[in-house]
Coordinates of C-alpha atoms in Angstrom, one line a residue:
X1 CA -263.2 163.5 -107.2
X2 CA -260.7 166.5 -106.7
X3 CA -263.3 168.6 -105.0
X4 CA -264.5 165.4 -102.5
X5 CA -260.8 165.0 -101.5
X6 CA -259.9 168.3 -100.6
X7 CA -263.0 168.6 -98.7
X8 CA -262.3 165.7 -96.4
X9 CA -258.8 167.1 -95.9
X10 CA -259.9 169.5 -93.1
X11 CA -261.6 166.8 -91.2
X12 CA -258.7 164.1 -91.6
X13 CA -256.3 167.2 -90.2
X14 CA -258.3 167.9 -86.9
X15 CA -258.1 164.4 -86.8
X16 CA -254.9 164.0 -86.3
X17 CA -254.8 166.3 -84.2
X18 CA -256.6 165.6 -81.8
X19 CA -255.4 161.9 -81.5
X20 CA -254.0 161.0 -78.3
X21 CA -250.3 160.6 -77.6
X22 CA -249.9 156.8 -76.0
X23 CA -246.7 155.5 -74.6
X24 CA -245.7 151.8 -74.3
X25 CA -241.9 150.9 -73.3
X26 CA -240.8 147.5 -74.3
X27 CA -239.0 144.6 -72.2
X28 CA -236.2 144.2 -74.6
X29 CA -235.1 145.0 -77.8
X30 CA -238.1 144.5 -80.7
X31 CA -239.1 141.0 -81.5
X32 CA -242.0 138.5 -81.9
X33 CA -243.2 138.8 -78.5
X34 CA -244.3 142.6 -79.2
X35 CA -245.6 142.1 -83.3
X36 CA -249.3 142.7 -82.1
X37 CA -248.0 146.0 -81.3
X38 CA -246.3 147.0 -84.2
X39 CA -248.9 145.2 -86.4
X40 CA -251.6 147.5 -84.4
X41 CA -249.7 150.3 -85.2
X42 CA -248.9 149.5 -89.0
X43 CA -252.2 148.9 -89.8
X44 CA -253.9 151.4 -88.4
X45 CA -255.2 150.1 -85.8
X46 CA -254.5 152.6 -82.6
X47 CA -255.0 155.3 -85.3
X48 CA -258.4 154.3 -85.4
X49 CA -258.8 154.1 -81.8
X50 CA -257.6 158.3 -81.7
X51 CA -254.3 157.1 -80.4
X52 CA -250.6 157.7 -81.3
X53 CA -249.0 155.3 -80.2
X54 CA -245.2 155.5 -79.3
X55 CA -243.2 152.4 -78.7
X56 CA -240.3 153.2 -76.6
X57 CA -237.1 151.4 -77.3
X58 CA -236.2 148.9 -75.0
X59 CA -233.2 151.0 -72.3
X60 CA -231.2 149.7 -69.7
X61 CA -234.3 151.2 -67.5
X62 CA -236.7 148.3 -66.9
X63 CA -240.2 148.1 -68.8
X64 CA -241.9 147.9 -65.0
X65 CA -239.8 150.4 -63.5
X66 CA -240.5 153.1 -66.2
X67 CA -245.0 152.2 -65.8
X68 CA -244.7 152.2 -61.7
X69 CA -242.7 155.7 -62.3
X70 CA -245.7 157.2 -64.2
X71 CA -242.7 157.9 -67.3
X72 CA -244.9 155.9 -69.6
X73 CA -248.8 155.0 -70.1
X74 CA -248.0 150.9 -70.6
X75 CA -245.5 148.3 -70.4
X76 CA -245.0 145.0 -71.8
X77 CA -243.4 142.9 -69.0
X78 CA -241.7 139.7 -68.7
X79 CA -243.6 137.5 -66.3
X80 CA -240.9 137.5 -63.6
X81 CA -240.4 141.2 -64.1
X82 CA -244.0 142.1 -63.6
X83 CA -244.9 139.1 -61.0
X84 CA -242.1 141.0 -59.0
X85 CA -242.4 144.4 -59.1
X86 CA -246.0 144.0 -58.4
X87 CA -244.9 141.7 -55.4
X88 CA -242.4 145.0 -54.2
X89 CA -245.7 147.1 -53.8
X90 CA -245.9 148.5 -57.9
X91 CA -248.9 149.9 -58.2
X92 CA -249.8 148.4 -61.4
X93 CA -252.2 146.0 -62.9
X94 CA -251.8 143.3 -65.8
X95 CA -253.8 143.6 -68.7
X96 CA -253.2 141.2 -71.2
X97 CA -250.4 138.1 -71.6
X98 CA -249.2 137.7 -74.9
X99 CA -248.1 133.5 -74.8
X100 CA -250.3 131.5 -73.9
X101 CA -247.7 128.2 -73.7
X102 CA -244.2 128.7 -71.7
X103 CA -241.5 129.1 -74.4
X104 CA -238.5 128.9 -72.2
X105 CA -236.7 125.7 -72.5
X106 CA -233.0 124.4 -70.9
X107 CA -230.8 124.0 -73.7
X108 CA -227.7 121.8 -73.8
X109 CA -225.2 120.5 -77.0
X110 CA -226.6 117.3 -78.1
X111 CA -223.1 115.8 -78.5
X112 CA -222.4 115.9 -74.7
X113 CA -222.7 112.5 -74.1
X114 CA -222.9 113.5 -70.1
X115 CA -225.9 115.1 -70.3
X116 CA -229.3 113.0 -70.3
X117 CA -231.3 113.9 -67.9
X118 CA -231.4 117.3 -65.4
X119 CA -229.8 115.2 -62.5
X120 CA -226.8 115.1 -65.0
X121 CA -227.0 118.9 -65.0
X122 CA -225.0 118.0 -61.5
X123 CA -221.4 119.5 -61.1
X124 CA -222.0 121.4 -64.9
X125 CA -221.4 124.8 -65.5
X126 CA -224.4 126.9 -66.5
X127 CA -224.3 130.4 -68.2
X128 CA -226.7 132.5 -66.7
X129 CA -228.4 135.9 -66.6
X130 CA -228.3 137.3 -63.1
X131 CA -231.7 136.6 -61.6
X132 CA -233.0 134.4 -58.5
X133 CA -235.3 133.0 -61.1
X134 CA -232.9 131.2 -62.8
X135 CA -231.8 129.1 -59.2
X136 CA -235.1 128.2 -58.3
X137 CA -236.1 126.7 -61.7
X138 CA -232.9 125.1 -62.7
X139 CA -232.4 123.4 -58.6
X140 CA -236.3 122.4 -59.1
X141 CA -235.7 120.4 -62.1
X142 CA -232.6 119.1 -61.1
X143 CA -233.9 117.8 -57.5
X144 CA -237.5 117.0 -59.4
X145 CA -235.2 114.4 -61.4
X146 CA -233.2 113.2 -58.6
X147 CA -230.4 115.0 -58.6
X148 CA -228.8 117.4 -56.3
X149 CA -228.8 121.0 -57.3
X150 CA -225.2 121.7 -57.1
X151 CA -223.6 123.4 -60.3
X152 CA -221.6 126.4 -61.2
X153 CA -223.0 129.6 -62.3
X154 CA -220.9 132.5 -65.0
X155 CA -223.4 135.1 -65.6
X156 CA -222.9 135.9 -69.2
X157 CA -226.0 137.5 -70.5
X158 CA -226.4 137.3 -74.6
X159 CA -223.3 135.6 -74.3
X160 CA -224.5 132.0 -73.2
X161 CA -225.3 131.2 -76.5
X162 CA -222.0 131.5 -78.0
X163 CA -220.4 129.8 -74.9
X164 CA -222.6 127.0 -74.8
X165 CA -221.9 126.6 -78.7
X166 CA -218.1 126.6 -78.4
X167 CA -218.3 124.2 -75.6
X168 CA -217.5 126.7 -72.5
X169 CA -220.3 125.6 -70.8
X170 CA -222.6 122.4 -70.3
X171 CA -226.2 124.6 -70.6
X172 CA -228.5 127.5 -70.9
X173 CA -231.9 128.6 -70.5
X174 CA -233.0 130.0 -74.3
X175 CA -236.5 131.4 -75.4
X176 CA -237.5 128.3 -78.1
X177 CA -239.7 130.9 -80.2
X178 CA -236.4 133.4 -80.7
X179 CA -232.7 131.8 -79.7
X180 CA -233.7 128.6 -80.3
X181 CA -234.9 129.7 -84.1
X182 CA -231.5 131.3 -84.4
X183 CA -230.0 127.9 -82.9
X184 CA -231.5 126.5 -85.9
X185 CA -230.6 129.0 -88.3
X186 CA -227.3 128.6 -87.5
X187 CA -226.9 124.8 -87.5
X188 CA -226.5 124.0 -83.8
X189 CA -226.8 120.6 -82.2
X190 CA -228.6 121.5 -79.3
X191 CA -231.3 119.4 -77.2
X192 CA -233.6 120.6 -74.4
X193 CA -235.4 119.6 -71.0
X194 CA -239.1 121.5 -70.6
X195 CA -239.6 123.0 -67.4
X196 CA -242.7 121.3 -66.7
X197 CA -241.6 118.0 -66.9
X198 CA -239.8 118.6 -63.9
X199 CA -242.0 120.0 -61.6
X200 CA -241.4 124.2 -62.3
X201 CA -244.8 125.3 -63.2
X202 CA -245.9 126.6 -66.7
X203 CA -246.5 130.3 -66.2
X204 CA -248.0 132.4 -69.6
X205 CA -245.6 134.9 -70.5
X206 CA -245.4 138.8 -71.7
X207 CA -247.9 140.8 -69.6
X208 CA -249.2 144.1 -70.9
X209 CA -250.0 146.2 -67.9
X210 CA -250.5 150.2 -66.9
X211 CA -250.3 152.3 -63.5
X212 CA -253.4 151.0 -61.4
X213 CA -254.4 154.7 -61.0
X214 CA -254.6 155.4 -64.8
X215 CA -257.1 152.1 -64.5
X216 CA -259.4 154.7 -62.6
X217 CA -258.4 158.2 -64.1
X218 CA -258.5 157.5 -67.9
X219 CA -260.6 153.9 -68.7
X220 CA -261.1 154.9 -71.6
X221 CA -257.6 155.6 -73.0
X222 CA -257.2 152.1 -71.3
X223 CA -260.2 150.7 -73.0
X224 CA -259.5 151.9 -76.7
X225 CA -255.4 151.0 -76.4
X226 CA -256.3 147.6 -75.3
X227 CA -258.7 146.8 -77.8
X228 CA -256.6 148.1 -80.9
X229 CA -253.5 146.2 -79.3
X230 CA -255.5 142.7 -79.0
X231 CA -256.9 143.3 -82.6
X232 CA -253.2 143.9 -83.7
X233 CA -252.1 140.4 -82.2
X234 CA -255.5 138.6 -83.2
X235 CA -254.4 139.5 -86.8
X236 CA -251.2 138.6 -86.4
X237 CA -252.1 134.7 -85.1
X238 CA -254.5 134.6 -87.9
X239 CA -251.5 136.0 -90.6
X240 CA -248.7 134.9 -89.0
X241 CA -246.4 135.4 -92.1
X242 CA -248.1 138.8 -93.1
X243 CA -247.3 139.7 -90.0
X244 CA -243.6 139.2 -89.6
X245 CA -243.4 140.7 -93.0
X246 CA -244.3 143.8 -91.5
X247 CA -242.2 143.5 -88.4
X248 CA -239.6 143.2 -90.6
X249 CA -240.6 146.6 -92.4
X250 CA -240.5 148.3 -89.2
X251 CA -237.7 147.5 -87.7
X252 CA -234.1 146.3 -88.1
X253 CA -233.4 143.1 -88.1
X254 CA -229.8 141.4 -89.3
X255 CA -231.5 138.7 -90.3
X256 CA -235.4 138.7 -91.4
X257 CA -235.3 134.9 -91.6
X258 CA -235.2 134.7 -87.3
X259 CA -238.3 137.1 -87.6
X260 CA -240.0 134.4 -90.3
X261 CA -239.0 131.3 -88.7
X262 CA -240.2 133.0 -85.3
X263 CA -243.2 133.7 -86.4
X264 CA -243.6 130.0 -87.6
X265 CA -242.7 128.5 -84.2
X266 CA -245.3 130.8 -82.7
X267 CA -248.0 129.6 -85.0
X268 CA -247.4 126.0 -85.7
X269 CA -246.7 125.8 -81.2
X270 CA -249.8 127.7 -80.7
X271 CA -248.0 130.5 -78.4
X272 CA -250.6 133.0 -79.1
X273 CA -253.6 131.0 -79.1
X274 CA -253.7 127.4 -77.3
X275 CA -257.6 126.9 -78.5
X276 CA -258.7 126.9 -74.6
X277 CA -257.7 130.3 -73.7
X278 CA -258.8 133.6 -76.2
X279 CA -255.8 135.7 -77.5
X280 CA -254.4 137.7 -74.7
X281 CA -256.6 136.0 -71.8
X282 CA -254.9 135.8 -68.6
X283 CA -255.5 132.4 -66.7
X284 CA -255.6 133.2 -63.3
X285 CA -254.8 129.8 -62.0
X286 CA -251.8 129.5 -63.9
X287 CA -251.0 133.2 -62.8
X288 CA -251.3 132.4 -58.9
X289 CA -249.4 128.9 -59.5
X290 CA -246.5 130.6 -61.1
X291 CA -246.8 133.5 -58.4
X292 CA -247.0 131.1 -55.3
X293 CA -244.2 129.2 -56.9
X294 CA -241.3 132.2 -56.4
X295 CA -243.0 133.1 -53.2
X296 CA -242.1 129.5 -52.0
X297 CA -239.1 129.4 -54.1
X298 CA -237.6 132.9 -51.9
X299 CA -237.3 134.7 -55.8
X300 CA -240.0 137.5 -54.7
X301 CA -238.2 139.8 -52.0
X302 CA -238.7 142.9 -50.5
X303 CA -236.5 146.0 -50.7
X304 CA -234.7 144.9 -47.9
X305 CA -233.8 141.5 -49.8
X306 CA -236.2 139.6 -47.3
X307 CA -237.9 136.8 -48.9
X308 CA -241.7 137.8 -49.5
X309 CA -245.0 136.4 -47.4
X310 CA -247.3 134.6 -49.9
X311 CA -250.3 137.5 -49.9
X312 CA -253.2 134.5 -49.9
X313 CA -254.1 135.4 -53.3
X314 CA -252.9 137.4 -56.2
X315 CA -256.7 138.0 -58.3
X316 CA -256.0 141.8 -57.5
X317 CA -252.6 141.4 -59.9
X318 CA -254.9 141.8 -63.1
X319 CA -258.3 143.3 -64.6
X320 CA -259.5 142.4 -68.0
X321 CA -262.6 144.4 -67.4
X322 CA -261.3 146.1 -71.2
X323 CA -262.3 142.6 -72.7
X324 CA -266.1 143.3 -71.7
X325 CA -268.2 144.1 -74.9

């Protein structure tokens, strides 16, 4: 047994070696969104594609900036973030989508007694994040309902979750799969209004994308990352507790139980897989919807801050030619 071991050493070395360094930078910092990544990774999964996989921190560089540079290989992308930069003229190309349901919701204290309906959103203060996006969806609801969109705006970042807890503002938007498990976690009160409801329309969310030229120049890099990444997330869906477990293992977490109850949410709302749509298939008519909606809605511009002139049809924005046994 000795002897057979040894011998296979030499071959598991050149092996190694000659695996292919891979680079994907993240959107934010590490959570549920990317655990078919880290699962892929864990498990061996890009090993056995001859890849070594790196998975960049997230830095105050955006994920599509970094992938339209040429600094990294892939990049998972918020919806908005890749819808515009691809908008702006990036040449890059959507891969994959991770959820397959919207988690964003509009969050408000349950014990404001003002607050029943978006059209009482009117005259409230809002803590926000700093994008266009956030206008267009929170005015759409608000006039959707009946109201008029007139309310204030304190961009606070991470920090709207503490304001709106201690009562310095009226509402937020959170992610139900991540702040709204840690809204739990922590005991909060909190209610919430679903985009849809009101007329925004429900986009799928977390692209995986590369540079349109590597698409041409290396398929099969392309080919092989893919296909380890969507086994990683198919495994994960189908183990969703396994898989925060080791999501917890590789990274650091203050508190594994958000990880855990995350990976619940995700599983019992069906984020990965809804049961029409394959894990990590990209709908194309929910893509061009969500697409034609912030063309409309003036949140796609131009470098010179010019709103954007719907293109007629976005089926360029993505290839899942990978997905093709």
């Amino acid at each position: 047994m000795k002897i057979m071991t040894l011998s296979l050493l030499p071959c598991l070395v050149a092996s190694m070696a000659q695996a292919e360094d891979v680079t994907i930078a993240l959107d934010w910092t590490l959570n549920t969104n990317h655990i078919g990544l880290v699962v892929a990774r864990e498990k061996g999964y890009f090993a056995d594609a001859g890849l070594q996989v790196d998975i960049l921190p997230y830095s105050d560089t955006a994920s599509t900036a970094l992938l339209a540079a040429g600094a990294v290989d892939f990049a998972y992308m918020t919806a908005l973030g890749f819808m515009s930069a691809k908008a702006g003229g990036a040449d890059i190309t959507a891969l994959w989508v991770t959820m397959q349901r919207e988690a964003g919701r509009l969050v408000y204290d349950s014990n404001n007694a003002d607050i029943t309906r978006p059209a009482d959103l009117e005259g409230k203060t809002y803590a926000g994040f700093g994008s266009a996006w956030e206008d267009a969806l929170i005015s759409t609801m608000i006039e959707n309902d009946g109201g008029t969109a007139d309310y204030d705006t304190v961009t606070l970042g991470t920090g709207a979750y503490e304001a709106l807890a201690t009562g310095a503002v009226d509402f937020t938007l959170e992610v139900a799969t991540w702040e709204g498990v840690n809204s739990d976690l922590l005991g909060r009160d909190q209610s919430h209004f679903i985009y849809s409801d009101y007329g925004v329309p429900e986009p799928q969310g977390g692209y995986i994308g590369s540079r349109t030229a590597m698409l041409e120049s290396d398929p099969e890099t392309v080919d092989a990352f893919m296909k380890a990444t969507a086994k990683g997330y198919t495994w994960a869906a189908e183990h969703p507790q396994a898989a925060a477990e080791i999501l917890i293992a590789a990274g650091d977490f203050p508190n594994a139980d958000l990880v855990r109850g995350s990976m619940r949410v995700i599983d019992e709302g069906n984020y990965l897989t809804d049961g029409s749509n394959s894990v990590g298939r990209i709908d194309e008519a929910r893509l061009t919807t969500m697409a034609r909606f912030l063309y409309d809605s003036g949140v796609l511009r131009g470098t010179d801050g010019a709103p954007l002139v719907w293109p007629g049809t976005v089926s360029d924005w993505f290839d899942q030619g990978w997905m093709a046994e």
